[in-house]
Amino acid sequence: MSRPAGLHADVAEVLLTEEEIGAKVRELGARISTDYAGRRLTLVSVLKGSLPFMADLMRSIDIPVRIDLMEVSSYGGATTESSGLVRILKDLSASIVNEDVLIVEDIIDTGLTLNYLIRYLRGKAPASLRICTLLDKPARRLVEIKVDYVGFTIPDQFVVGYGLDYGELYRNLRYVGVLRPEVYSGTPEA
Ligand code: PRP
Ligand code: 7HP
């Protein structure tokens, strides 16, 4: 990894603006509020990437919800490739037995992380289990995943911002952008 030039300077192109993300999150929140009206809904955020999305989505939902947080890791440090090995770094803090559970993800890429999580959470006997992701990158999928709520379908490019990182950086961008390949290839800019 070459030395980062700067938060915004390392971004080659803005893929989704703050405004586009905000509008989509409000739309998803409205759909979820309608679909789960009168139910017991628990949102399970998959840290760390989904943190900004979760914070905005839960405030766009206008029915009572519980929240819980899990932290898993599948991408080892400064890499753009999934290791395929999913580790639970933080587990749920409350039972989800008989709860309607909605997993909140920032991105589905290979699908390996969610494939693991779905199996894990199904074992905890929720009333239902569905998936909400801000970004979907179907070109990279290795396992089939049924996704119930998708914000944006994006091309096969490595993106950062609005929670998404490269080497733990760029999560604090308000937009989603494509990272300059030099940043992760280590090739100095011409
Ligand atoms: C990222 C992202 C998803 C996962 C998607 O998490 O937040 O959880 O990768 O990739 P996949 O579909 O190929 O499994 P990461 O392990 O990088 O952790 P983070 O959320 O802390 O950034
Ligand atoms: C994980 C991930 N993290 C950041 N940007 C991407 O494009 C990613 N795909 N999978």
mmCIF file of C-alpha atoms and ligand atoms in Angstrom:
data_model
loop_
_atom_site.group_PDB
_atom_site.id
_atom_site.type_symbol
_atom_site.label_atom_id
_atom_site.label_comp_id
_atom_site.label_asym_id
_atom_site.label_seq_id
_atom_site.Cartn_x
_atom_site.Cartn_y
_atom_site.Cartn_z
ATOM 1 C CA MET A 1 0.000 0.000 0.000
ATOM 2 C CA SER A 2 1.425 3.354 -0.984
ATOM 3 C CA ARG A 3 1.147 6.305 1.381
ATOM 4 C CA PRO A 4 -2.429 7.745 1.244
ATOM 5 C CA ALA A 5 -2.476 11.180 -0.456
ATOM 6 C CA GLY A 6 -5.486 12.365 1.525
ATOM 7 C CA LEU A 7 -9.061 11.469 2.340
ATOM 8 C CA HIS A 8 -10.601 12.941 -0.826
ATOM 9 C CA ALA A 9 -7.459 12.913 -2.998
ATOM 10 C CA ASP A 10 -7.358 9.098 -2.908
ATOM 11 C CA VAL A 11 -10.826 8.874 -4.452
ATOM 12 C CA ALA A 12 -10.813 8.620 -8.261
ATOM 13 C CA GLU A 13 -14.555 9.084 -8.735
ATOM 14 C CA VAL A 14 -17.627 9.707 -6.599
ATOM 15 C CA LEU A 15 -20.020 6.856 -7.286
ATOM 16 C CA LEU A 16 -22.854 7.878 -4.941
ATOM 17 C CA THR A 17 -23.266 11.349 -3.497
ATOM 18 C CA GLU A 18 -24.347 12.094 0.052
ATOM 19 C CA GLU A 19 -27.718 13.260 -1.329
ATOM 20 C CA GLU A 20 -28.278 10.091 -3.378
ATOM 21 C CA ILE A 21 -27.438 7.926 -0.375
ATOM 22 C CA GLY A 22 -29.714 9.958 1.909
ATOM 23 C CA ALA A 23 -32.680 9.674 -0.479
ATOM 24 C CA LYS A 24 -32.182 5.921 -0.876
ATOM 25 C CA VAL A 25 -31.890 5.337 2.871
ATOM 26 C CA ARG A 26 -35.158 7.219 3.467
ATOM 27 C CA GLU A 27 -36.839 5.122 0.750
ATOM 28 C CA LEU A 28 -35.586 1.871 2.327
ATOM 29 C CA GLY A 29 -36.684 3.042 5.783
ATOM 30 C CA ALA A 30 -40.194 3.774 4.507
ATOM 31 C CA ARG A 31 -40.452 0.332 2.856
ATOM 32 C CA ILE A 32 -39.215 -1.443 5.958
ATOM 33 C CA SER A 33 -41.645 0.526 8.161
ATOM 34 C CA THR A 34 -44.559 -0.622 5.985
ATOM 35 C CA ASP A 35 -43.391 -4.213 5.637
ATOM 36 C CA TYR A 36 -42.796 -4.733 9.371
ATOM 37 C CA ALA A 37 -45.726 -2.717 10.781
ATOM 38 C CA GLY A 38 -47.140 -4.521 13.828
ATOM 39 C CA ARG A 39 -44.177 -6.956 14.032
ATOM 40 C CA ARG A 40 -41.268 -7.287 16.470
ATOM 41 C CA LEU A 41 -38.315 -6.122 14.406
ATOM 42 C CA THR A 42 -34.675 -6.339 15.440
ATOM 43 C CA LEU A 43 -32.093 -4.685 13.188
ATOM 44 C CA VAL A 44 -28.733 -6.443 13.341
ATOM 45 C CA SER A 45 -25.917 -4.231 12.130
ATOM 46 C CA VAL A 46 -22.806 -5.953 10.822
ATOM 47 C CA LEU A 47 -19.913 -3.785 12.026
ATOM 48 C CA LYS A 48 -17.860 -1.957 11.267
ATOM 49 C CA GLY A 49 -18.808 -1.097 7.685
ATOM 50 C CA SER A 50 -22.570 -0.793 8.244
ATOM 51 C CA LEU A 51 -22.249 1.735 11.076
ATOM 52 C CA PRO A 52 -23.251 4.929 9.151
ATOM 53 C CA PHE A 53 -25.913 3.070 7.146
ATOM 54 C CA MET A 54 -27.406 1.546 10.296
ATOM 55 C CA ALA A 55 -27.421 4.903 12.086
ATOM 56 C CA ASP A 56 -29.256 6.582 9.197
ATOM 57 C CA LEU A 57 -31.554 3.654 8.351
ATOM 58 C CA MET A 58 -32.834 3.130 11.897
ATOM 59 C CA ARG A 59 -33.782 6.819 12.055
ATOM 60 C CA SER A 60 -35.645 6.491 8.744
ATOM 61 C CA ILE A 61 -37.806 3.711 10.191
ATOM 62 C CA ASP A 62 -40.876 4.939 12.024
ATOM 63 C CA ILE A 63 -42.050 1.790 13.777
ATOM 64 C CA PRO A 64 -40.578 0.529 17.078
ATOM 65 C CA VAL A 65 -37.361 -1.468 16.520
ATOM 66 C CA ARG A 66 -34.714 -3.103 18.654
ATOM 67 C CA ILE A 67 -31.122 -2.960 17.512
ATOM 68 C CA ASP A 68 -28.186 -5.266 18.052
ATOM 69 C CA LEU A 69 -24.646 -5.272 16.744
ATOM 70 C CA MET A 70 -22.372 -7.998 15.479
ATOM 71 C CA GLU A 71 -18.840 -7.575 14.303
ATOM 72 C CA VAL A 72 -17.365 -9.995 11.832
ATOM 73 C CA SER A 73 -14.233 -9.874 9.786
ATOM 74 C CA SER A 74 -13.643 -11.421 6.393
ATOM 75 C CA TYR A 75 -11.193 -9.030 4.751
ATOM 76 C CA GLY A 76 -7.757 -9.311 6.331
ATOM 77 C CA GLY A 77 -6.353 -5.800 6.860
ATOM 78 C CA ALA A 78 -5.249 -3.848 3.786
ATOM 79 C CA THR A 79 -6.591 -6.090 1.045
ATOM 80 C CA THR A 80 -9.367 -5.853 -1.519
ATOM 81 C CA GLU A 81 -9.979 -9.614 -1.579
ATOM 82 C CA SER A 82 -12.154 -11.592 0.802
ATOM 83 C CA SER A 83 -10.223 -14.235 2.682
ATOM 84 C CA GLY A 84 -13.363 -16.383 2.742
ATOM 85 C CA LEU A 85 -12.681 -16.944 6.411
ATOM 86 C CA VAL A 86 -15.314 -15.287 8.587
ATOM 87 C CA ARG A 87 -14.572 -14.612 12.229
ATOM 88 C CA ILE A 88 -17.111 -13.383 14.785
ATOM 89 C CA LEU A 89 -15.433 -10.573 16.700
ATOM 90 C CA LYS A 90 -18.602 -9.493 18.548
ATOM 91 C CA ASP A 91 -21.753 -11.559 19.014
ATOM 92 C CA LEU A 92 -25.371 -10.469 19.587
ATOM 93 C CA SER A 93 -26.056 -9.160 23.064
ATOM 94 C CA ALA A 94 -29.710 -10.328 23.279
ATOM 95 C CA SER A 95 -31.795 -13.322 22.222
ATOM 96 C CA ILE A 96 -33.487 -13.143 18.810
ATOM 97 C CA VAL A 97 -35.789 -16.131 19.413
ATOM 98 C CA ASN A 98 -39.163 -15.337 17.766
ATOM 99 C CA GLU A 99 -37.954 -11.909 16.635
ATOM 100 C CA ASP A 100 -38.181 -10.703 13.048
ATOM 101 C CA VAL A 101 -34.535 -10.032 12.256
ATOM 102 C CA LEU A 102 -33.233 -7.784 9.510
ATOM 103 C CA ILE A 103 -29.499 -7.963 8.884
ATOM 104 C CA VAL A 104 -28.113 -4.535 7.928
ATOM 105 C CA GLU A 105 -24.992 -4.704 5.726
ATOM 106 C CA ASP A 106 -23.008 -2.065 3.892
ATOM 107 C CA ILE A 107 -22.015 -4.269 0.951
ATOM 108 C CA ILE A 108 -22.464 -7.774 -0.427
ATOM 109 C CA ASP A 109 -19.521 -8.790 -2.560
ATOM 110 C CA THR A 110 -18.647 -12.499 -2.720
ATOM 111 C CA GLY A 111 -21.528 -13.219 -0.322
ATOM 112 C CA LEU A 112 -19.287 -15.333 1.915
ATOM 113 C CA THR A 113 -19.757 -13.139 4.989
ATOM 114 C CA LEU A 114 -23.550 -13.169 4.751
ATOM 115 C CA ASN A 115 -23.678 -16.832 3.853
ATOM 116 C CA TYR A 116 -21.941 -17.560 7.128
ATOM 117 C CA LEU A 117 -24.011 -15.061 9.135
ATOM 118 C CA ILE A 118 -27.339 -16.285 7.785
ATOM 119 C CA ARG A 119 -26.547 -19.838 8.854
ATOM 120 C CA TYR A 120 -25.337 -18.638 12.226
ATOM 121 C CA LEU A 121 -28.392 -16.456 12.922
ATOM 122 C CA ARG A 122 -30.889 -19.043 11.624
ATOM 123 C CA GLY A 123 -29.548 -21.323 14.327
ATOM 124 C CA LYS A 124 -30.816 -18.833 16.908
ATOM 125 C CA ALA A 125 -34.487 -19.426 15.948
ATOM 126 C CA PRO A 126 -35.682 -15.980 14.805
ATOM 127 C CA ALA A 127 -39.289 -15.713 13.542
ATOM 128 C CA SER A 128 -37.883 -14.468 10.237
ATOM 129 C CA LEU A 129 -34.528 -13.441 8.830
ATOM 130 C CA ARG A 130 -34.082 -10.999 5.967
ATOM 131 C CA ILE A 131 -31.255 -8.961 4.470
ATOM 132 C CA CYS A 132 -30.898 -5.247 3.812
ATOM 133 C CA THR A 133 -27.745 -3.999 2.105
ATOM 134 C CA LEU A 134 -26.825 -0.530 0.949
ATOM 135 C CA LEU A 135 -24.620 -1.830 -1.870
ATOM 136 C CA ASP A 136 -24.723 -5.000 -3.934
ATOM 137 C CA LYS A 137 -21.847 -6.038 -6.196
ATOM 138 C CA PRO A 138 -23.377 -9.088 -7.955
ATOM 139 C CA ALA A 139 -20.476 -9.538 -10.422
ATOM 140 C CA ARG A 140 -18.303 -10.840 -7.570
ATOM 141 C CA ARG A 141 -20.769 -13.299 -6.042
ATOM 142 C CA LEU A 142 -19.419 -16.754 -5.123
ATOM 143 C CA VAL A 143 -22.501 -17.965 -3.228
ATOM 144 C CA GLU A 144 -26.136 -17.234 -3.982
ATOM 145 C CA ILE A 145 -27.805 -14.953 -1.450
ATOM 146 C CA LYS A 146 -31.446 -13.834 -1.474
ATOM 147 C CA VAL A 147 -31.333 -10.115 -0.728
ATOM 148 C CA ASP A 148 -34.599 -8.504 0.355
ATOM 149 C CA TYR A 149 -33.665 -4.799 0.355
ATOM 150 C CA VAL A 150 -30.920 -3.363 -1.886
ATOM 151 C CA GLY A 151 -29.946 0.298 -1.965
ATOM 152 C CA PHE A 152 -27.722 0.351 -5.048
ATOM 153 C CA THR A 153 -26.353 -2.297 -7.395
ATOM 154 C CA ILE A 154 -22.786 -1.273 -8.221
ATOM 155 C CA PRO A 155 -20.158 -2.392 -10.763
ATOM 156 C CA ASP A 156 -17.111 -4.477 -9.890
ATOM 157 C CA GLN A 157 -14.988 -1.651 -8.494
ATOM 158 C CA PHE A 158 -13.440 -1.324 -5.057
ATOM 159 C CA VAL A 159 -15.358 1.387 -3.230
ATOM 160 C CA VAL A 160 -14.802 3.273 0.000
ATOM 161 C CA GLY A 161 -16.730 5.722 2.129
ATOM 162 C CA TYR A 162 -19.969 5.840 4.131
ATOM 163 C CA GLY A 163 -18.560 3.081 6.328
ATOM 164 C CA LEU A 164 -16.603 1.153 3.694
ATOM 165 C CA ASP A 165 -12.879 0.999 4.235
ATOM 166 C CA TYR A 166 -9.577 0.139 2.700
ATOM 167 C CA GLY A 167 -7.050 -0.734 5.389
ATOM 168 C CA GLU A 168 -9.471 0.732 7.978
ATOM 169 C CA LEU A 169 -9.346 4.179 6.312
ATOM 170 C CA TYR A 170 -11.936 6.206 4.344
ATOM 171 C CA ARG A 171 -14.937 5.059 6.429
ATOM 172 C CA ASN A 172 -15.642 8.695 7.367
ATOM 173 C CA LEU A 173 -16.303 9.883 3.805
ATOM 174 C CA ARG A 174 -19.894 11.128 3.463
ATOM 175 C CA TYR A 175 -20.116 9.697 -0.077
ATOM 176 C CA VAL A 176 -19.186 6.376 -1.717
ATOM 177 C CA GLY A 177 -16.262 6.632 -4.098
ATOM 178 C CA VAL A 178 -13.985 4.466 -6.178
ATOM 179 C CA LEU A 179 -10.521 4.275 -4.672
ATOM 180 C CA ARG A 180 -7.589 5.148 -6.926
ATOM 181 C CA PRO A 181 -6.008 1.797 -7.892
ATOM 182 C CA GLU A 182 -2.541 3.243 -7.050
ATOM 183 C CA VAL A 183 -3.615 3.330 -3.394
ATOM 184 C CA TYR A 184 -3.963 -0.439 -3.153
ATOM 185 C CA SER A 185 -1.570 -1.548 -5.907
ATOM 186 C CA GLY A 186 1.275 0.425 -4.354
ATOM 187 C CA THR A 187 2.143 1.922 -7.770
ATOM 188 C CA PRO A 188 3.153 5.573 -7.430
ATOM 189 C CA GLU A 189 1.045 8.031 -9.432
ATOM 190 C CA ALA A 190 2.499 9.219 -12.746
HETATM 191 C C1 PRP B 1 -16.955 -6.145 4.445
HETATM 192 C C2 PRP B 1 -18.403 -5.695 4.373
HETATM 193 C C3 PRP B 1 -19.177 -6.970 4.388
HETATM 194 C C4 PRP B 1 -18.237 -7.944 3.700
HETATM 195 C C5 PRP B 1 -18.732 -8.187 2.296
HETATM 196 O O1 PRP B 1 -16.648 -6.400 5.780
HETATM 197 O O2 PRP B 1 -18.727 -4.866 5.462
HETATM 198 O O3 PRP B 1 -19.445 -7.415 5.700
HETATM 199 O O4 PRP B 1 -16.940 -7.326 3.676
HETATM 200 O O5 PRP B 1 -17.867 -9.004 1.596
HETATM 201 P P1 PRP B 1 -18.228 -10.467 1.087
HETATM 202 O O6 PRP B 1 -19.616 -10.422 0.515
HETATM 203 O O7 PRP B 1 -17.180 -10.720 0.040
HETATM 204 O O8 PRP B 1 -18.109 -11.412 2.230
HETATM 205 P P2 PRP B 1 -15.156 -6.505 6.337
HETATM 206 O O9 PRP B 1 -14.865 -7.947 6.643
HETATM 207 O O10 PRP B 1 -14.211 -5.774 5.440
HETATM 208 O O11 PRP B 1 -15.262 -5.769 7.729
HETATM 209 P P3 PRP B 1 -15.709 -4.272 8.053
HETATM 210 O O12 PRP B 1 -17.211 -4.217 7.957
HETATM 211 O O13 PRP B 1 -15.216 -4.057 9.447
HETATM 212 O O14 PRP B 1 -15.043 -3.354 7.059
HETATM 213 C C1 7HP B 2 -15.789 -5.546 0.835
HETATM 214 C C2 7HP B 2 -15.472 -4.235 0.569
HETATM 215 N N1 7HP B 2 -14.996 -3.240 1.342
HETATM 216 C C3 7HP B 2 -14.790 -2.042 0.751
HETATM 217 N N2 7HP B 2 -15.028 -1.824 -0.551
HETATM 218 C C4 7HP B 2 -15.478 -2.794 -1.355
HETATM 219 O O1 7HP B 2 -15.716 -2.548 -2.652
HETATM 220 C C5 7HP B 2 -15.725 -4.049 -0.791
HETATM 221 N N3 7HP B 2 -16.179 -5.214 -1.290
HETATM 222 N N4 7HP B 2 -16.219 -6.108 -0.282
#
